[in-house]
CSV table of C-alpha atoms and ligand atoms in Angstrom, one decimal:
chain,number,residue,atom,x,y,z
A,1,MET,CA,87.7,108.7,88.5
A,2,ARG,CA,91.2,107.9,87.2
A,3,ILE,CA,93.8,105.9,89.1
A,4,THR,CA,97.6,106.0,88.2
A,5,CYS,CA,98.8,102.5,88.4
A,6,PRO,CA,102.6,102.3,89.2
A,7,TYR,CA,103.1,99.9,86.3
A,8,CYS,CA,100.4,100.6,83.7
A,9,GLY,CA,100.1,104.5,84.2
A,10,THR,CA,96.7,106.5,84.5
A,11,ARG,CA,93.7,104.3,83.7
A,12,SER,CA,89.9,104.7,84.3
A,13,SER,CA,88.7,103.4,87.8
A,14,HIS,CA,86.5,101.1,85.7
A,15,GLU,CA,89.6,98.9,85.1
A,16,PHE,CA,89.8,98.1,88.8
A,17,ALA,CA,88.0,96.1,91.2
A,18,TYR,CA,87.5,97.9,94.6
A,19,LEU,CA,88.1,95.7,97.9
A,20,GLY,CA,87.7,98.6,100.5
A,21,ASP,CA,89.5,99.8,103.3
A,22,ALA,CA,93.2,98.8,103.6
A,23,THR,CA,93.8,99.5,107.2
A,24,PRO,CA,92.0,96.5,109.0
A,25,THR,CA,94.5,93.7,109.8
A,26,ARG,CA,93.6,90.0,109.9
A,27,PRO,CA,93.2,88.9,113.5
A,28,SER,CA,95.0,86.0,115.0
A,29,PRO,CA,92.8,82.7,115.1
A,30,ASP,CA,94.3,82.4,118.8
A,31,THR,CA,92.3,85.5,119.7
A,32,PRO,CA,90.2,84.5,122.8
A,33,ASP,CA,87.0,85.9,121.5
A,34,VAL,CA,87.8,84.7,118.0
A,35,ALA,CA,84.2,84.5,116.4
A,36,SER,CA,83.2,88.1,117.4
A,37,THR,CA,86.7,89.4,116.5
A,38,PHE,CA,86.4,87.9,112.9
A,39,HIS,CA,82.8,89.1,112.6
A,40,ALA,CA,84.2,92.6,113.3
A,41,TYR,CA,87.2,92.2,110.8
A,42,VAL,CA,85.0,91.0,108.1
A,43,TYR,CA,81.7,93.1,108.4
A,44,GLU,CA,82.2,96.1,110.7
A,45,ARG,CA,83.8,99.0,108.9
A,46,ASP,CA,84.1,102.7,109.5
A,47,ASN,CA,82.9,105.0,106.9
A,48,PRO,CA,85.3,108.0,107.3
A,49,ALA,CA,85.1,111.3,105.4
A,50,GLY,CA,88.5,112.3,104.2
A,51,PRO,CA,91.7,110.5,103.4
A,52,LEU,CA,91.5,106.7,103.3
A,53,ASP,CA,94.0,103.9,102.4
A,54,GLU,CA,92.0,101.5,100.2
A,55,LEU,CA,92.8,98.3,98.2
A,56,TRP,CA,92.1,98.3,94.6
A,57,TYR,CA,93.0,95.3,92.1
A,58,HIS,CA,94.0,96.3,88.5
A,59,THR,CA,91.7,93.7,86.8
A,60,ALA,CA,92.1,94.9,83.3
A,61,GLY,CA,95.8,95.8,83.7
A,62,CYS,CA,98.7,94.3,85.5
A,63,ARG,CA,96.6,92.2,87.9
A,64,ARG,CA,98.3,93.6,90.8
A,65,TRP,CA,96.8,94.9,94.2
A,66,LEU,CA,97.3,98.6,94.8
A,67,LYS,CA,97.1,100.6,97.9
A,68,VAL,CA,95.3,103.8,97.0
A,69,ALA,CA,95.1,106.8,99.3
A,70,ARG,CA,91.9,108.5,98.3
A,71,ASP,CA,89.8,111.4,99.8
A,72,THR,CA,86.4,110.2,100.3
A,73,ARG,CA,84.8,113.5,100.2
A,74,THR,CA,86.3,114.4,96.8
A,75,HIS,CA,87.5,111.2,95.3
A,76,GLU,CA,91.0,112.9,94.9
A,77,ILE,CA,93.7,110.3,94.7
A,78,LEU,CA,96.5,111.3,97.0
A,79,ALA,CA,98.9,108.4,96.4
A,80,VAL,CA,99.1,104.9,94.7
A,81,ALA,CA,101.5,102.2,95.5
A,82,PHE,CA,101.7,98.4,95.0
A,83,ALA,CA,100.1,96.8,98.0
A,84,ARG,CA,103.0,94.5,98.5
A,85,LYS,CA,106.0,96.4,99.6
A,86,ASP,CA,108.4,94.0,97.8
A,87,GLU,CA,106.6,94.3,94.3
A,88,THR,CA,108.4,96.4,91.9
A,89,SER,CA,108.0,94.5,88.7
A,90,LEU,CA,105.4,92.4,86.8
A,91,PRO,CA,104.6,88.8,88.0
A,92,GLU,CA,106.1,86.0,86.2
A,93,GLY,CA,104.5,85.4,82.6
A,94,MET,CA,103.4,89.0,82.2
A,95,GLU,CA,106.5,90.3,80.6
B,101,ZN,ZN1,98.4,98.1,86.5
């Protein structure tokens, strides 16, 4: 599988570290049933068949988090963007 990093270009997926589903949002620590809410956030994940937004880290490249839309049935990459919306250039010291 090949992933096109917005900064580095098309690279083998072996250059990346996979985190997983990008859709869960970290719950507030003020949530009434915080232990079970955090347990669900950390451990309980769906396993959808089809398009899914995932987080990948470009370990052997620009060392940035990417949001990759991938079809889990075919591994087709549908879209790639920096995970942080305000990122458009390299981090300091990487020029
Ligand atoms: Zn990169």
